[in-house]
XYZ file of C-alpha atoms in Angstrom:
733
model
C -63.026 120.829 -13.274
C -59.885 120.613 -15.396
C -57.678 123.684 -14.571
C -55.237 123.576 -17.114
C -53.681 126.856 -18.781
C -55.687 126.988 -21.601
C -58.692 126.455 -19.623
C -57.987 128.708 -16.911
C -57.837 131.639 -19.297
C -60.153 134.060 -18.373
C -63.465 134.730 -20.361
C -62.254 138.488 -20.119
C -59.271 137.507 -22.575
C -61.458 135.527 -25.003
C -64.860 136.734 -25.165
C -64.230 140.583 -24.087
C -65.182 142.303 -21.053
C -68.948 143.087 -21.577
C -70.306 139.257 -22.357
C -67.496 137.988 -19.519
C -69.109 140.173 -16.579
C -72.713 138.784 -17.752
C -71.123 135.372 -17.692
C -69.934 135.602 -14.293
C -72.612 137.646 -12.732
C -75.484 135.565 -14.283
C -73.773 132.252 -14.676
C -71.118 131.785 -12.560
C -68.678 131.276 -15.300
C -65.060 132.921 -15.189
C -62.936 130.788 -17.365
C -62.645 128.780 -20.537
C -62.901 125.492 -18.452
C -66.217 126.862 -16.708
C -67.759 127.351 -20.452
C -66.734 124.073 -21.706
C -68.553 122.295 -18.294
C -71.439 124.652 -19.070
C -73.708 122.244 -21.073
C -76.655 122.315 -22.860
C -79.884 121.626 -21.457
C -81.467 119.882 -24.561
C -81.262 119.670 -28.446
C -83.415 121.423 -30.857
C -83.760 119.335 -34.378
C -83.179 122.369 -37.114
C -86.041 120.444 -39.243
C -88.448 120.154 -35.902
C -90.403 123.067 -33.864
C -90.536 123.344 -30.276
C -94.277 122.559 -28.571
C -95.401 125.695 -28.043
C -98.309 124.211 -26.466
C -96.225 123.280 -23.144
C -94.333 126.430 -22.817
C -94.078 127.281 -18.580
C -95.657 130.602 -17.268
C -93.068 133.262 -16.633
C -89.985 131.176 -17.285
C -86.906 132.146 -19.991
C -87.478 129.917 -22.755
C -86.108 129.693 -26.074
C -88.281 128.174 -28.927
C -87.638 127.250 -32.457
C -90.536 128.000 -34.644
C -91.941 129.521 -37.972
C -94.115 132.786 -38.430
C -97.156 132.209 -39.352
C -97.956 136.239 -39.934
C -96.813 139.525 -38.729
C -99.153 142.952 -38.459
C -97.944 146.205 -37.765
C -100.602 148.276 -35.604
C -101.047 152.044 -34.751
C -102.161 153.832 -31.829
C -102.414 156.918 -29.416
C -100.638 157.011 -26.133
C -98.917 159.339 -23.838
C -95.964 158.801 -25.597
C -97.482 159.767 -29.182
C -100.420 161.397 -28.819
C -101.184 161.611 -32.546
C -101.773 158.089 -33.462
C -98.008 157.454 -34.519
C -97.398 154.813 -31.278
C -96.656 151.451 -33.280
C -97.181 148.127 -32.498
C -95.586 144.797 -34.283
C -97.740 141.481 -33.203
C -96.180 138.381 -34.903
C -97.921 135.097 -34.697
C -95.368 132.336 -34.575
C -96.053 128.468 -34.580
C -94.889 124.888 -34.260
C -97.911 123.385 -36.142
C -99.516 122.453 -32.827
C -99.576 125.233 -30.801
C -99.244 129.172 -31.502
C -97.461 132.153 -29.851
C -97.957 135.751 -29.566
C -94.914 137.812 -29.962
C -95.181 141.674 -29.583
C -92.656 144.350 -30.180
C -93.211 148.303 -29.350
C -91.861 151.747 -30.183
C -88.666 152.028 -32.352
C -87.992 148.182 -31.922
C -90.176 147.313 -34.329
C -88.368 148.257 -37.790
C -85.563 145.254 -37.365
C -88.150 142.569 -36.882
C -91.000 144.111 -39.279
C -88.252 143.891 -41.719
C -86.822 140.069 -40.721
C -90.022 138.250 -39.331
C -91.703 137.602 -42.737
C -93.994 134.639 -42.772
C -92.472 131.757 -43.488
C -89.220 132.809 -41.940
C -87.620 130.234 -38.942
C -86.090 131.764 -36.324
C -84.787 130.999 -32.824
C -86.550 133.315 -30.448
C -85.783 133.970 -26.535
C -87.636 136.141 -23.929
C -90.096 135.251 -20.805
C -93.676 133.671 -21.395
C -96.314 135.808 -19.745
C -100.224 136.093 -20.709
C -102.046 138.992 -22.456
C -105.789 138.462 -23.266
C -105.791 134.993 -21.838
C -102.954 133.936 -24.354
C -99.354 133.402 -24.079
C -97.025 136.263 -25.704
C -93.535 136.965 -25.347
C -92.960 140.639 -25.175
C -89.685 141.982 -27.199
C -88.093 138.630 -27.331
C -84.850 138.319 -28.926
C -84.310 136.197 -31.644
C -81.700 134.378 -34.444
C -82.825 133.612 -37.989
C -82.281 130.115 -38.833
C -81.529 130.937 -42.648
C -80.879 128.505 -45.094
C -77.880 130.292 -46.509
C -74.663 127.448 -46.131
C -71.696 129.659 -44.354
C -73.168 131.502 -41.676
C -75.740 128.720 -40.241
C -73.683 125.733 -40.958
C -70.424 126.741 -39.204
C -72.250 128.194 -36.192
C -74.165 125.505 -35.957
C -72.728 122.303 -37.122
C -75.189 119.667 -37.641
C -78.918 119.351 -37.581
C -79.047 119.615 -33.800
C -79.314 123.117 -31.942
C -77.887 123.127 -28.678
C -79.951 125.172 -25.842
C -78.081 126.014 -23.356
C -79.061 127.118 -19.719
C -79.674 131.045 -20.578
C -80.717 134.029 -18.461
C -82.683 137.283 -20.066
C -78.990 139.050 -20.094
C -77.558 136.750 -22.735
C -79.482 134.162 -24.808
C -78.505 130.661 -25.797
C -77.533 131.306 -28.938
C -75.143 133.755 -27.802
C -73.585 131.236 -25.241
C -73.516 128.491 -28.036
C -71.492 131.540 -30.161
C -69.071 132.121 -27.524
C -68.702 128.301 -26.892
C -67.588 127.700 -30.543
C -64.691 130.181 -30.097
C -63.508 128.288 -27.145
C -64.294 124.785 -28.336
C -60.886 124.678 -29.592
C -59.208 124.134 -25.950
C -61.529 121.397 -25.391
C -58.544 119.757 -26.714
C -56.152 120.304 -24.150
C -58.742 118.948 -21.365
C -56.860 116.817 -18.795
C -58.771 113.923 -18.105
C -59.759 113.039 -14.269
C -60.277 109.408 -15.091
C -57.580 106.464 -14.844
C -56.995 105.334 -18.141
C -58.067 101.962 -17.065
C -60.818 102.604 -15.855
C -62.175 104.622 -19.202
C -61.359 101.864 -21.557
C -62.711 99.048 -19.143
C -66.023 100.968 -19.499
C -65.996 101.953 -23.106
C -66.297 105.599 -22.242
C -64.575 108.373 -25.006
C -61.844 110.307 -23.719
C -62.689 113.733 -22.291
C -61.483 116.495 -25.571
C -64.093 113.870 -27.420
C -66.977 113.977 -25.081
C -67.057 118.073 -24.802
C -66.910 118.298 -28.434
C -69.737 115.925 -28.735
C -72.200 117.654 -26.220
C -71.539 120.806 -27.588
C -71.275 119.796 -31.431
C -73.217 116.926 -31.724
C -73.930 115.644 -35.250
C -76.148 112.731 -34.399
C -78.056 111.411 -31.425
C -75.449 109.044 -30.238
C -72.985 111.887 -30.213
C -75.000 113.150 -27.552
C -75.140 109.717 -25.678
C -71.423 109.302 -25.555
C -71.073 112.565 -24.278
C -73.584 112.418 -21.600
C -72.276 108.688 -20.599
C -68.842 110.050 -20.636
C -69.551 113.330 -17.842
C -71.639 111.458 -15.824
C -68.826 109.281 -15.322
C -66.663 112.305 -14.601
C -69.176 113.739 -12.205
C -70.114 110.557 -10.522
C -66.288 109.583 -9.967
C -64.610 112.951 -8.853
C -67.568 113.144 -6.325
C -66.896 109.591 -4.578
C -63.471 110.526 -4.658
C -63.647 113.213 -2.535
C -65.887 111.208 -0.182
C -63.501 108.469 -0.281
C -60.771 110.345 0.485
C -62.785 111.396 3.780
C -63.334 108.065 4.421
C -59.879 107.096 4.171
C -58.505 110.050 6.134
C -61.466 109.684 8.636
C -59.820 105.797 9.129
C -56.088 107.150 9.937
C -57.836 109.309 12.864
C -57.287 107.837 16.435
C -60.301 107.236 18.924
C -60.971 105.720 22.350
C -62.924 102.094 21.743
C -65.675 102.310 23.958
C -66.588 98.538 25.101
C -70.114 98.428 27.165
C -69.040 96.985 30.704
C -70.958 93.254 30.806
C -73.007 93.923 33.874
C -73.467 97.739 33.679
C -75.731 100.274 32.368
C -77.080 99.069 29.624
C -77.422 95.514 30.781
C -79.809 97.313 33.276
C -81.404 99.438 30.884
C -82.351 96.374 28.521
C -83.778 94.264 31.955
C -86.271 97.421 32.298
C -87.197 97.225 28.595
C -91.448 96.183 28.767
C -90.717 94.903 25.100
C -88.453 93.107 22.886
C -86.221 95.096 20.205
C -86.873 94.352 16.704
C -84.969 92.409 14.229
C -83.938 95.459 12.807
C -82.917 97.262 15.892
C -80.669 94.125 17.596
C -78.886 94.265 13.393
C -78.309 97.825 13.229
C -77.345 98.137 17.377
C -74.926 95.108 16.745
C -73.227 97.617 13.781
C -72.968 100.564 15.988
C -71.386 98.523 18.650
C -68.946 96.776 16.641
C -67.707 100.617 15.216
C -67.705 102.086 19.052
C -65.322 99.190 19.685
C -62.522 100.062 17.416
C -59.740 102.497 17.635
C -60.891 105.047 14.997
C -63.801 107.335 14.922
C -66.981 105.895 14.201
C -69.120 107.865 11.276
C -72.595 106.257 10.699
C -75.790 107.825 9.783
C -78.868 106.123 11.011
C -81.616 106.554 9.131
C -85.197 104.763 9.473
C -88.869 105.470 9.031
C -91.075 107.802 11.137
C -91.462 105.749 14.234
C -89.217 102.704 14.148
C -87.382 103.468 17.318
C -84.301 105.267 16.002
C -84.086 107.024 19.811
C -83.927 103.543 21.786
C -80.766 102.650 19.291
C -79.079 106.048 19.736
C -80.303 105.399 23.616
C -78.185 102.568 23.623
C -75.353 103.265 21.952
C -74.799 106.282 24.391
C -75.563 103.870 27.501
C -72.729 101.659 26.260
C -70.349 104.553 25.923
C -71.038 105.577 29.543
C -70.816 101.910 30.632
C -67.118 102.505 29.137
C -66.642 105.512 31.139
C -67.243 108.058 28.604
C -69.898 110.536 28.081
C -72.377 111.030 25.196
C -74.110 114.231 23.803
C -77.206 114.452 21.766
C -77.778 117.365 19.766
C -81.091 118.430 18.758
C -82.097 121.354 16.310
C -84.567 123.058 18.536
C -85.505 123.512 22.220
C -88.912 121.819 21.744
C -86.965 118.509 20.716
C -84.175 118.633 22.988
C -86.672 119.091 25.930
C -88.841 116.045 24.721
C -85.640 114.142 23.768
C -84.927 114.504 27.651
C -87.955 113.746 28.881
C -88.626 110.804 26.975
C -84.837 109.188 27.554
C -85.725 110.054 31.623
C -88.854 108.364 31.318
C -87.440 105.235 29.457
C -84.096 104.802 31.549
C -86.287 105.058 35.058
C -83.992 105.295 37.898
C -81.027 104.664 35.981
C -81.064 108.636 34.675
C -80.706 109.683 38.542
C -77.418 108.649 39.069
C -76.091 109.959 42.330
C -79.520 111.096 43.731
C -81.519 109.506 46.497
C -83.485 106.696 45.480
C -81.241 106.447 41.932
C -80.086 103.500 40.867
C -75.984 102.030 41.673
C -75.332 101.603 38.155
C -77.271 105.004 37.341
C -75.562 108.138 35.701
C -76.946 111.618 35.314
C -79.243 112.731 32.397
C -78.607 116.567 31.663
C -80.778 119.117 29.763
C -78.392 122.152 28.642
C -80.552 124.566 26.127
C -79.933 128.578 25.107
C -83.112 129.705 27.287
C -82.276 127.910 30.411
C -81.897 130.216 33.615
C -78.179 131.116 35.119
C -78.336 129.095 37.702
C -79.569 125.755 35.929
C -77.218 126.450 33.140
C -73.938 126.684 35.484
C -74.932 123.515 37.251
C -75.659 121.638 34.161
C -72.100 123.007 33.005
C -70.503 121.738 35.623
C -72.178 118.098 35.489
C -70.446 118.216 32.330
C -66.858 119.204 33.310
C -66.789 116.876 36.166
C -68.323 114.000 34.537
C -71.266 113.711 36.463
C -73.415 113.631 33.706
C -72.997 110.537 31.274
C -75.376 112.096 28.906
C -76.316 115.572 27.838
C -79.007 116.519 25.801
C -79.253 119.844 24.344
C -79.495 122.511 21.255
C -76.622 123.928 19.664
C -75.725 125.587 23.408
C -74.128 122.590 23.698
C -71.579 124.015 21.274
C -70.305 126.916 22.787
C -66.896 127.617 23.964
C -67.532 127.798 27.483
C -68.961 124.217 27.554
C -65.947 121.724 28.425
C -66.526 117.972 28.716
C -64.974 115.564 30.868
C -64.605 112.488 28.237
C -66.836 113.212 25.341
C -67.069 109.511 23.510
C -70.005 109.822 21.335
C -71.673 112.723 19.544
C -75.489 111.788 18.715
C -77.097 114.192 16.004
C -80.449 114.543 15.108
C -81.996 115.850 11.987
C -79.044 115.884 10.472
C -79.855 118.030 7.339
C -80.678 121.131 10.125
C -77.248 121.191 11.242
C -74.211 123.026 9.450
C -71.274 121.127 8.917
C -69.402 123.959 11.389
C -71.411 123.139 14.225
C -70.923 119.215 14.122
C -67.376 120.094 13.571
C -67.309 122.259 17.211
C -68.659 119.514 19.103
C -66.789 117.181 17.681
C -63.502 119.543 18.647
C -64.625 119.116 22.607
C -63.273 115.668 22.894
C -59.853 114.921 24.158
C -59.902 112.483 20.800
C -62.258 112.845 18.348
C -65.561 111.158 19.729
C -67.748 108.544 17.615
C -70.134 110.124 15.521
C -73.887 109.062 14.824
C -76.158 110.731 12.668
C -79.983 110.535 13.005
C -82.267 111.142 10.067
C -86.192 110.923 10.161
C -86.503 111.485 6.536
C -85.781 108.220 4.516
C -83.390 108.757 1.841
C -83.233 107.173 -0.984
C -79.994 104.940 -1.216
C -77.975 106.807 -4.265
C -78.409 110.076 -1.976
C -77.124 108.797 0.765
C -74.321 107.315 -0.997
C -73.814 110.786 -3.252
C -74.530 113.489 0.133
C -73.582 110.915 3.427
C -71.131 108.800 1.346
C -68.351 109.588 3.803
C -71.000 107.874 6.709
C -71.679 104.376 7.128
C -75.278 103.869 6.791
C -77.649 102.177 8.809
C -81.610 101.186 7.890
C -84.037 100.663 10.296
C -87.339 99.906 8.141
C -89.417 97.712 10.448
C -92.104 99.388 12.782
C -91.969 98.521 16.072
C -94.938 95.353 16.995
C -97.726 97.682 18.236
C -97.692 100.600 16.366
C -100.960 101.087 14.431
C -101.279 101.925 10.634
C -102.454 105.216 9.629
C -105.182 106.172 6.951
C -104.287 109.089 5.010
C -107.216 111.208 2.697
C -106.858 114.215 0.820
C -109.863 116.370 1.797
C -110.166 118.628 -1.655
C -112.099 121.881 0.274
C -113.037 123.985 -2.520
C -113.968 121.177 -4.730
C -116.200 119.559 -1.919
C -116.452 121.945 1.311
C -118.573 119.394 2.588
C -115.708 116.863 3.489
C -114.172 119.628 5.122
C -117.256 120.049 7.571
C -116.944 115.790 7.700
C -113.014 116.353 9.120
C -113.782 118.446 11.925
C -116.571 116.341 12.758
C -113.794 113.247 12.934
C -111.758 115.242 15.086
C -114.855 115.563 17.288
C -115.628 111.742 17.001
C -111.728 110.919 18.292
C -111.881 113.608 21.267
C -115.274 111.740 22.398
C -113.723 108.307 22.052
C -110.925 109.985 24.617
C -108.143 110.745 22.110
C -106.449 113.651 20.953
C -106.021 115.573 17.462
C -103.168 117.654 15.705
C -104.142 120.358 13.331
C -100.952 121.781 11.193
C -100.667 125.269 9.787
C -98.096 126.885 7.558
C -97.731 129.970 9.358
C -97.990 131.585 12.607
C -100.408 134.431 11.944
C -98.793 136.999 14.283
C -96.107 138.031 11.441
C -95.570 142.459 10.986
C -96.797 143.363 7.710
C -93.605 143.473 5.521
C -93.682 145.299 2.667
C -90.772 142.960 1.684
C -93.239 140.168 2.248
C -96.068 141.538 0.374
C -94.469 140.473 -3.316
C -96.177 136.928 -3.466
C -95.095 134.339 -5.609
C -96.878 133.347 -8.713
C -98.655 130.657 -7.034
C -99.752 133.020 -4.000
C -100.759 135.403 -6.558
C -102.586 132.765 -8.226
C -104.371 132.043 -4.883
C -104.757 135.204 -3.745
C -104.603 134.714 -0.043
C -101.350 133.897 2.394
C -101.244 130.445 3.881
C -103.734 129.310 6.370
C -102.416 130.537 10.170
C -102.233 128.842 13.714
C -103.611 132.114 15.547
C -106.593 132.255 13.257
C -107.305 128.434 12.479
C -107.097 127.897 16.427
C -109.513 131.078 16.890
C -112.304 129.770 13.990
C -112.298 126.195 15.292
C -112.788 126.808 19.167
C -115.796 129.549 17.960
C -117.051 127.095 14.944
C -116.302 123.430 14.923
C -114.733 122.561 17.933
C -116.377 124.737 20.599
C -116.496 123.274 23.738
C -113.257 121.756 23.379
C -109.692 122.078 24.482
C -107.925 123.617 21.830
C -104.482 125.267 22.428
C -102.004 126.864 19.831
C -97.946 125.653 20.011
C -95.544 127.567 17.599
C -92.208 128.463 17.245
C -92.219 132.052 18.656
C -93.474 131.131 21.978
C -91.431 131.437 25.195
C -89.791 128.513 25.536
C -91.287 128.173 29.176
C -94.830 128.579 27.360
C -94.102 125.713 24.593
C -92.746 123.513 27.186
C -95.899 123.597 29.092
C -98.384 123.469 26.172
C -96.540 120.180 25.030
C -96.847 119.018 29.151
C -100.836 119.403 29.160
C -100.977 117.912 25.441
C -99.005 115.238 26.372
C -100.694 114.802 29.968
C -104.222 114.408 28.145
C -105.530 117.657 29.308
C -105.396 119.273 25.886
C -107.673 117.929 23.019
C -106.720 119.810 20.148
C -103.335 121.287 19.428
C -103.544 123.814 16.872
C -99.360 124.064 15.681
C -97.074 124.696 13.546
C -94.258 122.242 11.814
C -92.335 122.877 15.874
C -94.111 119.154 15.789
C -92.761 117.753 13.062
C -90.035 115.539 14.340
C -89.686 113.690 17.778
C -93.242 114.858 19.450
C -94.576 111.623 21.048
C -97.659 111.406 22.487
C -99.527 108.135 21.705
C -103.153 109.285 22.648
C -102.760 111.502 19.655
C -104.694 109.859 17.098
C -105.894 112.439 14.159
C -104.262 115.275 12.381
C -105.578 117.852 10.057
C -102.704 119.532 7.826
C -104.401 122.724 6.722
C -102.923 124.109 2.776
C -101.055 120.612 2.783
C -100.106 121.468 -0.442
C -97.997 124.528 0.876
C -95.540 121.567 2.558
C -93.139 119.493 0.877
C -93.503 115.588 0.463
C -91.147 114.303 3.369
C -92.107 117.020 5.574
C -96.232 115.508 5.165
C -94.471 112.258 5.924
C -92.622 113.741 8.905
C -95.957 115.375 10.160
C -98.481 112.247 9.975
C -95.684 110.101 11.678
C -96.778 111.973 14.685
C -100.131 110.038 15.150
C -100.825 106.357 15.252
C -98.231 106.103 17.911
C -100.108 103.962 20.224
C -102.748 101.093 19.985
C -105.328 102.929 18.650
C -105.509 103.385 14.502
C -104.148 106.769 13.089
C -105.893 109.085 10.937
C -104.845 111.911 8.845
C -106.266 114.600 6.336
C -104.503 116.700 4.289
C -106.896 119.326 3.405
C -106.218 121.581 -0.204
C -107.662 123.974 -2.262
C -105.386 123.072 -5.016
C -107.759 121.716 -8.167
C -107.775 117.992 -8.796
C -105.302 118.453 -11.945
C -102.613 120.465 -10.340
C -99.024 118.769 -9.767
C -99.526 119.698 -5.855
C -102.974 117.217 -5.661
C -100.641 114.607 -7.000
C -98.134 114.905 -4.458
C -100.758 114.813 -1.881
C -102.545 111.743 -3.572
C -99.067 110.089 -3.597
C -98.488 111.076 0.226
C -102.067 109.222 0.686
C -101.519 106.339 -0.893
C -98.384 104.840 0.958
C -96.806 105.210 4.079
C -93.445 103.978 2.968
C -91.064 107.164 3.251
C -88.313 105.521 0.839
C -90.660 105.238 -1.663
C -92.075 108.857 -0.997
C -88.605 110.368 -1.081
C -88.007 109.115 -4.322
C -91.073 110.925 -5.643
C -90.025 114.162 -3.609
C -86.548 113.833 -5.160
C -87.931 113.333 -8.841
C -89.824 116.343 -8.349
C -87.684 118.626 -7.022
C -84.590 117.369 -8.344
C -81.185 117.281 -7.061
C -80.535 120.994 -6.376
C -81.874 121.008 -3.002
C -80.622 117.754 -1.986
C -76.907 118.361 -2.999
C -77.050 122.032 -2.541
C -76.520 122.156 1.164
C -74.286 118.731 1.032
C -71.589 120.065 -1.370
C -71.331 123.673 0.094
C -74.176 125.314 0.314
C -73.089 126.858 -2.901
C -74.511 125.318 -6.380
C -75.316 121.494 -7.057
C -71.993 120.431 -8.565
C -74.427 118.149 -10.824
C -74.707 118.967 -14.013
C -75.320 115.578 -16.417
C -75.986 113.455 -13.335
C -79.116 112.914 -12.191
C -79.157 111.095 -8.693
C -82.026 108.905 -9.124
C -81.933 107.792 -12.784
C -78.248 107.259 -12.293
C -77.950 104.799 -9.407
C -75.857 102.357 -11.265
C -72.936 104.884 -12.126
C -73.014 106.678 -8.387
C -73.086 102.665 -7.342
C -70.172 101.854 -9.605
C -68.254 104.977 -9.030
C -68.108 104.689 -5.356
C -66.758 101.325 -5.863
C -64.177 102.407 -8.190
C -63.031 105.548 -6.218
C -62.643 103.379 -2.894
C -60.473 101.083 -4.920
C -58.274 104.084 -6.309
C -57.868 106.066 -3.017
C -56.872 102.823 -1.163
C -54.256 101.957 -3.651
C -53.262 105.729 -3.705
C -54.727 108.120 -1.205
C -52.624 111.391 -1.893
C -53.566 110.305 -6.353
C -49.944 110.706 -7.263
C -50.318 108.785 -10.202
C -53.577 110.634 -11.630
C -52.745 114.350 -12.009
C -55.567 114.899 -14.013
C -57.992 113.689 -11.043
C -55.869 115.860 -8.721
C -56.950 118.928 -10.552
C -60.553 118.125 -10.974
C -60.791 117.394 -7.281
C -59.374 120.918 -6.629
C -61.678 122.601 -8.802
C -64.347 120.594 -7.387
C -63.292 121.139 -3.756
C -62.460 124.581 -4.470
C -61.262 126.277 -0.957
C -64.874 126.639 -0.032
C -65.671 122.715 -0.634
C -62.675 121.881 0.757
C -63.104 123.450 4.298
C -66.919 122.088 3.968
C -65.682 118.361 3.188
C -62.935 118.471 6.018
C -65.553 120.018 9.016
C -68.087 117.395 7.699
């Protein structure tokens, strides 16, 4: 982060080319500054031992333990036919558990001499199973001798830092490299304004770096963490605050709806009143649209809270004011559905210029990649002449050939599926920057929203419209209690007999080619010895077995768009009883008569995804039912995840659980440039207060000095955070 000459020094010069190469390739560390910001993952106390009982399988670990015994065996093998093969087995212990180490061949001599019973050492290697026991094969190790000079110098104090390491570079080697460059920490330029640092009682950056790599006490670690968390939160929030500030300087055409225009005519048609939440959020959006700089708003809401209606009213307001509105959907199925439901909601108002259309109406056009040439040409003509006030499409809308008459508002549905470049390309189609409304149906905890979408103002819809039914959710443990699964299919039949419909969701399509590359399964798949259940197989089994006599159809992403549309139309019309589908139905599908959903291999889906899928039932007046089928054992983390989903319908609560389990990597990965997460010590859920306070401080700093002329240290830190790739990323956001 702090690129000043001493910290810019390439590691090759300081540590030699071999070590520098491994650090660059495996850890992404290139300069002295990078290495100083490679913080320990945790600390071992010299007197204490690691819990060997809790070691994770297949992971690279570093443990501190004591040798209990060591035995040298000889054996015959292909390489050593005369019984000259040698195997050294060393058992290490921490008092609670034991771990076997094995060394073979010529590799046994050194450990046989050094690893004597009673010796303490750090061991690093990959945990595997052998004969139902945990073991490390050929681990690297570093003896922790009591002799004063070496150990005290290398590991000052009793706390041993354990670094995120790789098979090619053990934690203690990284530790030694850091000891070499640690004196340069004195030259680290502090990014925090002095008033902020002193006001919050934070230690200076050089001191924080010394304390995190060479702590003498646990208080040292706490001081360093408190300080470094502020750096991360503050620099990130300054980057976002500068974007908000720059956006506020851009010109935009204010769009105010005409008093007796399209919006009023639409509101008069609505068969229900808007919820308080919808009215409040609509007001925030209309206020933004009326200003002369572009709106940048994130609209997030519970599954089924009526976001589409709020977005449609915003689009109608812009059409009223003489502009056009475009809605960008991530898939063709979704674009077609939005188009269908918007045309239905608007009735004759969607037939502007047609016979029987309303005077105030406008044309609602669909544009997707798979449309025929004639239909596509007509759609593009409607856009360029301004005939179509509203267009709904996939990224086909972004292509160079697509021109608008006067684009005033862009609505992006399901933000997390769109690259920033795509949003940027669409925004470039306005004569002046259009207003932007980003919708997401995955409720995002407040702090994630501040960290990831910190440049957008946020509106939240957390009320469900009247008349939405509760959804009962249950876990079906198919392996422990197969009769529960039988009962699940009976429940589906009962729903159909009562005049309703059902979804069955599977993780896979089932027509994949046998790709030898794909045959290498993950450890979890290996444990289960079977691939995820597939739509085509399950549909077949159900139609012949438990659901025979019912009309069962399939829907998945590789079908021809016309076939997909036909299947969805038949299901929406009630002609199909059961739809067996992949997650293509995850968002936006609205069939109020569908009341039951069975999710097969539910443990293969993320928490937010399950919540999304479940939101497809209970959309009418009848109660919804969601059954989560899993073969995972009761005590497994996967089952606990499913129990959490079954226990609450609150998407914000679930997204917190999801984040706590997955950590930020996924959440921030894409948002911070698609490279790596820029967070090393900050955790989004635990550090809510720091993030909120950093946002306030950053906003004040940027308003007082947008170019940060008086804060060279902060500028340097920003440049490092926003290296070129990120800079472009943020500019396009």
